[in-house]
Structures are given as structure tokens and as C-alpha cells.
Coordinates of C-alpha atoms in Angstrom, one line a residue:
X106 CA 27.2 24.9 0.2
X107 CA 27.3 22.2 2.9
X108 CA 30.6 22.4 5.0
X109 CA 32.0 19.7 7.3
X110 CA 28.6 17.9 7.4
X111 CA 26.8 20.9 8.7
X112 CA 23.9 22.6 6.9
X113 CA 24.9 26.2 6.2
X114 CA 22.2 27.5 4.0
X115 CA 19.2 29.3 5.5
X116 CA 16.9 27.2 3.2
X117 CA 17.3 24.2 5.6
X118 CA 16.2 26.3 8.7
X119 CA 12.6 25.0 8.0
X120 CA 13.9 21.4 8.3
X121 CA 15.6 21.9 11.8
X122 CA 13.4 21.2 14.9
X123 CA 14.2 21.1 18.5
X124 CA 14.8 17.3 18.1
X125 CA 16.6 15.5 15.4
X126 CA 13.8 12.8 15.7
X127 CA 11.5 15.2 14.1
X128 CA 12.5 13.4 10.9
X129 CA 12.7 9.7 11.3
X130 CA 12.8 6.8 8.9
X131 CA 13.4 3.1 9.4
X132 CA 14.2 0.5 6.7
X133 CA 14.5 -3.4 6.9
X134 CA 15.0 -6.3 4.4
X135 CA 13.5 -9.8 4.6
X136 CA 14.1 -13.0 2.6
X137 CA 11.5 -15.7 2.0
X138 CA 12.3 -19.3 1.7
X139 CA 11.3 -19.3 -1.9
X140 CA 14.2 -16.8 -2.7
X141 CA 12.0 -13.7 -2.7
X142 CA 13.6 -10.5 -1.3
X143 CA 11.4 -8.0 0.3
X144 CA 12.4 -4.6 1.6
X145 CA 10.4 -1.9 3.3
X146 CA 10.6 1.3 5.2
X147 CA 8.6 3.9 7.3
X148 CA 8.7 7.6 6.7
X149 CA 8.2 9.9 9.6
X150 CA 8.4 13.6 9.0
X151 CA 7.8 16.8 11.1
X152 CA 5.7 18.6 8.5
X153 CA 3.2 17.7 5.8
X154 CA 5.0 16.2 2.8
X155 CA 2.1 16.3 0.3
X156 CA 2.9 12.8 -0.7
X157 CA 1.8 11.0 -3.8
X158 CA 2.8 7.9 -5.8
X159 CA 4.1 8.5 -9.3
X160 CA 4.7 6.1 -12.2
X161 CA 7.6 7.0 -14.4
X162 CA 7.4 5.4 -18.0
X163 CA 10.2 4.4 -20.3
X164 CA 12.1 7.2 -22.0
X165 CA 10.7 9.9 -19.6
X166 CA 13.2 12.8 -19.7
X167 CA 14.9 14.3 -16.7
X168 CA 17.3 17.1 -16.2
X169 CA 19.3 17.7 -13.0
X170 CA 19.0 21.2 -11.6
X171 CA 21.6 23.6 -10.2
X172 CA 21.0 26.2 -7.3
X173 CA 20.7 29.0 -10.0
X174 CA 18.0 26.9 -11.8
X175 CA 20.2 26.2 -14.8
X176 CA 20.4 22.6 -16.1
X177 CA 22.7 19.9 -14.9
X178 CA 22.8 16.2 -15.9
X179 CA 20.3 15.0 -18.5
X180 CA 19.0 11.6 -18.6
X181 CA 16.1 9.5 -19.8
X182 CA 14.3 6.6 -18.1
X183 CA 15.8 3.3 -19.3
X184 CA 13.7 1.5 -16.8
X185 CA 10.1 2.3 -15.7
X186 CA 9.7 3.1 -12.0
X187 CA 7.0 3.4 -9.3
X188 CA 7.4 5.3 -6.0
X189 CA 6.6 8.0 -3.5
X190 CA 7.1 11.6 -4.3
X191 CA 6.8 14.7 -2.0
X192 CA 5.7 18.3 -2.5
X193 CA 4.5 17.8 -6.0
X194 CA 7.9 17.0 -7.4
X195 CA 8.2 14.6 -10.3
X196 CA 11.0 12.5 -8.5
X197 CA 10.9 9.5 -6.4
X198 CA 12.2 9.4 -2.8
X199 CA 11.2 5.7 -2.2
X200 CA 10.5 3.3 -5.0
X201 CA 11.2 0.4 -7.2
X202 CA 11.9 -0.1 -11.0
X203 CA 10.8 -2.8 -13.5
X204 CA 14.0 -4.8 -12.7
X205 CA 13.4 -5.1 -9.0
X206 CA 16.0 -2.4 -8.0
X207 CA 14.7 -0.3 -5.2
X208 CA 15.9 2.9 -3.6
X209 CA 15.0 4.8 -0.3
X210 CA 16.0 8.3 0.5
X211 CA 16.4 8.8 4.4
X212 CA 16.9 12.0 6.3
X213 CA 20.6 12.5 7.4
X214 CA 20.9 15.7 9.5
X215 CA 24.3 17.0 10.6
X216 CA 26.2 14.7 8.2
X217 CA 25.0 15.2 4.6
X218 CA 27.5 17.3 2.7
X219 CA 26.7 17.9 -1.0
X220 CA 29.3 18.7 -3.8
X221 CA 30.4 22.2 -4.4
X222 CA 29.4 23.8 -7.8
X223 CA 32.4 23.6 -10.1
X224 CA 32.7 23.2 -14.0
X225 CA 33.4 19.5 -13.3
X226 CA 30.2 19.0 -11.2
X227 CA 27.8 21.1 -13.3
X228 CA 27.6 18.7 -16.1
X229 CA 26.8 15.8 -13.8
X230 CA 24.7 17.6 -11.1
X231 CA 21.5 16.5 -9.7
X232 CA 19.6 17.5 -6.6
X233 CA 19.2 15.3 -3.5
X234 CA 15.8 14.0 -4.7
X235 CA 16.8 13.7 -8.4
X236 CA 19.6 11.4 -7.3
X237 CA 17.4 8.6 -6.2
X238 CA 15.3 9.0 -9.4
X239 CA 18.5 8.7 -11.5
X240 CA 19.4 5.4 -9.8
X241 CA 15.9 3.9 -10.3
X242 CA 15.7 4.9 -14.0
X243 CA 19.2 4.0 -15.0
X244 CA 20.2 0.7 -13.4
X245 CA 19.3 -2.9 -12.5
X246 CA 21.8 -3.9 -9.8
X247 CA 23.7 -2.4 -6.9
X248 CA 26.9 -3.2 -8.8
X249 CA 25.9 -1.1 -11.7
X250 CA 25.0 1.7 -9.2
X251 CA 28.4 1.5 -7.5
X252 CA 30.2 1.6 -10.9
X253 CA 28.4 4.6 -12.1
X254 CA 28.7 6.9 -8.9
X255 CA 31.7 8.8 -10.3
X256 CA 29.6 10.1 -13.1
X257 CA 27.1 11.9 -10.7
X258 CA 27.3 14.7 -8.2
X259 CA 24.7 15.7 -5.7
X260 CA 24.7 19.5 -5.4
X261 CA 23.1 22.1 -3.1
X262 CA 19.9 22.6 -5.1
X263 CA 16.7 23.0 -3.3
X264 CA 14.3 20.5 -4.8
X265 CA 11.4 22.0 -6.7
X266 CA 8.3 22.4 -4.3
X267 CA 10.3 21.7 -1.1
X268 CA 10.5 24.4 1.6
X269 CA 14.2 23.7 2.2
X270 CA 17.3 21.7 1.3
X271 CA 16.8 18.2 2.8
X272 CA 20.0 16.4 4.0
X273 CA 19.6 12.8 2.7
X274 CA 21.4 9.5 2.4
X275 CA 20.3 6.4 0.5
X276 CA 19.7 2.7 0.7
X277 CA 19.8 0.6 -2.6
X278 CA 18.5 -3.0 -2.9
X279 CA 18.5 -5.2 -6.0
X280 CA 16.4 -8.2 -6.9
X281 CA 19.1 -10.6 -5.4
X282 CA 18.8 -8.9 -1.9
X283 CA 22.1 -7.2 -2.2
X284 CA 22.2 -3.8 -0.7
X285 CA 24.4 -0.7 -0.4
X286 CA 24.2 2.6 1.5
X287 CA 25.2 5.8 -0.3
X288 CA 26.2 8.8 1.9
X289 CA 27.1 12.3 0.7
X290 CA 29.8 13.4 3.0
X291 CA 32.0 16.6 2.5
X292 CA 31.0 16.6 -1.1
X293 CA 31.9 13.0 -1.8
X294 CA 29.7 9.9 -2.2
X295 CA 30.7 7.2 0.3
X296 CA 29.4 3.7 -0.4
X297 CA 29.0 0.9 2.1
X298 CA 27.9 -2.7 1.5
X299 CA 24.9 -3.4 3.7
X300 CA 24.8 -7.0 4.7
X301 CA 21.8 -6.6 7.0
X302 CA 19.6 -4.4 4.9
X303 CA 18.8 -2.0 7.7
X304 CA 19.0 1.9 7.6
X305 CA 17.7 4.7 9.8
X306 CA 19.1 8.2 10.0
X307 CA 22.2 10.0 11.6
X308 CA 25.0 9.1 12.5
X309 CA 26.7 7.5 9.6
X310 CA 26.1 4.0 8.5
X311 CA 29.6 3.0 9.6
X312 CA 28.9 4.2 13.1
X313 CA 25.6 2.4 13.3
X314 CA 27.1 -0.9 12.1
X315 CA 29.9 -0.5 14.8
X316 CA 27.2 0.2 17.5
X317 CA 25.7 -3.1 16.9
X318 CA 28.6 -4.6 18.8
X319 CA 27.2 -3.1 22.0
X320 CA 24.2 -5.4 21.7
X321 CA 25.8 -8.8 21.0
X322 CA 24.2 -10.0 24.2
X323 CA 20.6 -9.9 22.7
X324 CA 19.3 -13.3 21.9
X325 CA 15.9 -14.6 20.4
X326 CA 16.4 -17.6 22.9
X327 CA 14.9 -17.5 26.4
X328 CA 17.5 -17.9 29.2
X329 CA 17.2 -20.8 31.6
X330 CA 16.6 -20.4 35.4
X331 CA 19.4 -18.9 37.4
X332 CA 20.2 -19.4 41.1
X333 CA 21.2 -16.7 43.4
X334 CA 21.4 -18.6 46.8
X335 CA 19.1 -19.3 48.4
X336 CA 16.6 -18.4 45.7
X337 CA 16.0 -19.8 42.2
X338 CA 15.2 -17.1 39.7
X339 CA 12.7 -17.5 36.9
X340 CA 12.1 -15.1 33.9
X341 CA 8.8 -13.2 34.1
X342 CA 7.8 -13.8 30.5
X343 CA 9.1 -15.9 27.6
X344 CA 11.1 -13.1 25.8
X345 CA 13.7 -12.2 28.3
X346 CA 16.3 -12.8 25.6
X347 CA 15.3 -9.5 24.3
X348 CA 16.0 -7.7 27.6
X349 CA 18.0 -4.6 26.8
X350 CA 16.7 -4.0 23.2
X351 CA 16.3 -0.2 23.0
X352 CA 12.7 1.0 22.7
X353 CA 13.0 4.6 22.0
X354 CA 12.7 6.5 18.6
X355 CA 16.2 7.8 18.4
X356 CA 17.9 6.8 15.2
X357 CA 20.6 4.5 16.8
X358 CA 17.9 2.8 18.9
X359 CA 15.7 2.2 15.9
X360 CA 18.6 0.9 14.0
X361 CA 19.4 -1.8 16.6
X362 CA 15.7 -2.7 16.9
X363 CA 15.2 -2.9 13.1
X364 CA 18.4 -4.9 12.6
X365 CA 17.7 -7.4 15.3
X366 CA 13.9 -7.8 14.7
X367 CA 14.4 -8.4 10.9
X368 CA 17.2 -10.8 11.5
X369 CA 15.5 -13.1 14.0
X370 CA 12.1 -13.0 12.1
X371 CA 11.0 -16.5 11.1
X372 CA 11.4 -16.7 7.3
X373 CA 8.1 -16.8 5.4
X374 CA 7.6 -19.4 2.7
X375 CA 6.7 -16.9 -0.1
X376 CA 6.8 -13.2 -1.1
X377 CA 3.3 -12.2 -0.2
X378 CA 3.6 -13.5 3.4
X379 CA 6.9 -11.8 3.8
X380 CA 5.3 -8.5 2.6
X381 CA 2.7 -8.9 5.5
X382 CA 5.5 -9.7 7.9
X383 CA 7.4 -6.7 6.8
X384 CA 4.4 -4.4 7.4
X385 CA 4.0 -6.0 10.9
X386 CA 7.7 -5.4 11.7
X387 CA 7.7 -1.9 10.5
X388 CA 4.6 -1.1 12.7
X389 CA 7.1 -1.3 15.6
X390 CA 8.3 2.0 14.4
X391 CA 5.1 3.8 13.9
X392 CA 5.0 7.2 15.6
X393 CA 1.4 8.5 16.5
X394 CA 0.4 11.8 15.1
X395 CA 1.6 14.7 17.4
X396 CA 2.7 18.3 17.2
X397 CA 5.9 17.5 15.5
X398 CA 5.9 14.1 14.0
X399 CA 3.8 11.2 12.5
X400 CA 4.3 8.3 10.2
X401 CA 2.5 9.4 7.0
X402 CA 3.3 6.3 4.9
X403 CA 4.9 2.8 5.0
X404 CA 6.1 1.1 1.9
X405 CA 7.1 -2.5 1.2
X406 CA 8.6 -3.7 -2.1
X407 CA 8.4 -7.2 -3.5
X408 CA 11.5 -7.3 -5.8
X409 CA 10.7 -10.6 -7.2
X410 CA 7.0 -10.2 -8.3
X411 CA 7.6 -6.4 -9.0
X412 CA 4.8 -5.1 -6.7
X413 CA 5.0 -1.9 -4.7
X414 CA 2.9 -1.9 -1.6
X415 CA 2.0 1.0 0.7
X416 CA -0.3 2.1 3.5
X417 CA -0.8 5.6 4.9
X418 CA -1.4 7.0 8.4
X419 CA -5.0 7.8 7.5
X420 CA -5.7 4.6 5.5
X421 CA -4.2 1.5 7.0
X422 CA -5.5 -0.6 4.1
X423 CA -2.5 -2.1 2.3
X424 CA -2.6 -1.1 -1.4
X425 CA -0.4 -2.1 -4.3
X426 CA 0.8 -1.2 -7.6
X427 CA 1.8 -4.2 -9.8
X428 CA 4.2 -3.5 -12.7
X429 CA 2.4 -6.1 -14.8
X430 CA -0.6 -4.1 -14.8
X431 CA 1.0 -0.8 -15.9
X432 CA 1.6 0.7 -19.4
X433 CA 5.4 1.2 -19.0
X434 CA 5.5 2.9 -22.4
X435 CA 3.1 5.7 -21.5
X436 CA 4.0 9.1 -22.9
X437 CA 3.2 10.7 -19.6
X438 CA 4.1 10.5 -16.0
X439 CA 1.1 9.4 -13.9
X440 CA 0.2 10.0 -10.3
X441 CA -1.8 8.3 -7.7
X442 CA -3.2 10.4 -4.7
X443 CA -2.8 9.0 -1.2
X444 CA -6.0 10.4 0.2
X445 CA -8.4 8.1 2.0
X446 CA -9.4 6.8 5.4
X447 CA -9.3 3.2 6.9
X448 CA -12.8 1.6 6.5
X449 CA -14.4 0.6 9.8
X450 CA -16.5 -2.4 9.2
X451 CA -19.5 -3.5 11.3
X452 CA -19.3 -7.2 11.9
X453 CA -22.0 -7.4 14.7
X454 CA -24.3 -9.6 12.7
X455 CA -21.6 -11.9 11.2
X456 CA -21.8 -14.4 14.2
X457 CA -22.9 -17.9 13.3

């Protein structure tokens, strides 16, 4: 059981490194002038995740699992969904459904506290990774999700295939651009409206929003010259309004950077240009491969045209899956592997 936001099970030892930044994810949202709403995120992890993309069809059956491997909540997919899965599990950590509802699970160390096992929680129990799949397959709007949360409990089940129990919190967006954050704290699900569409990791979302007040001096506008007698001072470059924007990879710093950069980004005129803009912005958070961490995948969701985009560390080619081209009534769950390398093209003889 998780007590007071601390991870008390030995299973989670495999997820704890010398730095909390060993697991780092950053999410943003953009709105195009044609009304399209785009959201995207990076995933950084300190161990290989064995990632794949899965396609969940209509009526696919799920059952939540309890720590003793008995069954919890049973549900079937009302809505087909596409997204990224880890460790060979048939559940989605980051994805979108056919109605434009999207969900992202983010690492939440030191704060995630799942529900205790009781007769009341057993019948509505899911694991931390089954929770995001439940949302995608059952709902179309964030308001529907909020209303249904009393009917679900995230319990201390180690997800199948995972080496430990991951502490997670979640961001949900719908087709209108509305967003909420859901955090399991001390066994209860706390819900926050998310007007900026940004999420990173610990501390809590409420703390991260409050911390934004420390950066109200930041501006996309360049300051004018200033005079300190007897000299006139000029800015060195034309981006001095950003002076003080944190550049490190700690979660609070990434939250400030993501919130600010996505807010001041010039709106694109349509969804596909906003998708490219989202990938550019998210590249600000890429972590090169190292001993403890890298960015294995970046995903972007076009909630209007129902397209799930992704690129991986090894293959920077942007790929997509369009719901319009899928058999949403397939009888089986389908998988797309993420293996591949970025093509390097010789254009030496292309000069004219």
C-alpha cells in the first residue's frame, strides 16, 4: 500500500534512481486558428520501456487486476483507441480515442498514493496503467470523466510486464481543448481543471500552478533600452524578455518552460501546422541518451482530425495513425512496433 504519498512496496525499488529526473515527461497543448486543438508530450525514462503502439477496437474486453491477480473492474471498449503501451502490456499510457479524447500518464514520484484494497474498492479496481485505458475506452469528454471518477479506484497492482509499481498522475484533454489533471493522493483521486494544458511530474499540479506566479516577469516582448548613468544599456539579443526562463530538466523548471513557450507560440492556421509546431516545441525537452535517461518517444494528438503522431529517439521521422484508416470493429487488438532508424539522405547531387 502507498502511505502518505511515499512508495512503500519493494516492487518500486527498480523505479527509484539517484535523481527524480530519471523519469521525466512534459506535456503541452496548442490551439490553431481554425479551432483545432492539439496536444503532445515527451516520455523520458531511465530504463528501456519496450514501447509499442496498440490499436484497441470496439468491444474489446478488459478486467482490472488486483495485487493478488484476481479480477477487479470489468469493462468493454465503447470507443476505439490508439496509443503507446509499455512492457508488452495491452493498456495505453498515452493515447487518443475515436472521439478526440486523449490521455497521458506521467510519472509522479513521492506523491502518488493508490487506494487500499477493501470490499468497496475491489469491485471497481484497476491498476495505474489500466486507469488511462479505462478513460480512453469509456468516455468522450473531460466532464464525463470527472463525473465517473467515483466509480473507479486505482489500487497497488503492479502492471503486468512492468518491473515495479509506477507512481503516475494523468492529464486528459477532449476535442474542445478542455483539460483536467487527475492525481491519486492518499488513496483519493484529486481532480484539477487545467486551463494551460501543461503537465510535467512532481510536485503536485496545484503546486506547479502556484509556482507560475514566480515567473510573471517573463514576457515575449523585448525590453527597450535602459539608462544607468552615464551609459545607455542595450540588450545583447532580441529575446531578452525570456531572461530568467529556467533551462534545466527538473520537473518544476520544465513546467514553467512548457507553459510559457506553448502560451506565447504564434497560433498556426490549421491542425497539421500546429502538429509540426508541437513537435518543435517538445524538442526543447529532449534529453540525449545517457546512462540513466533518454527520450524514447514524443507523441502529438490531432483531436479534430483524429490522427495520432509519434517519433522515436532512433527514428525522428514523424509517423502517424489515422482513425479513418483503421478497422475499429476488428476482433483483435493490433500492435505496431516502434523499431527503425532515421534515414540519412544524400542530397549532394541535388543542386541545380
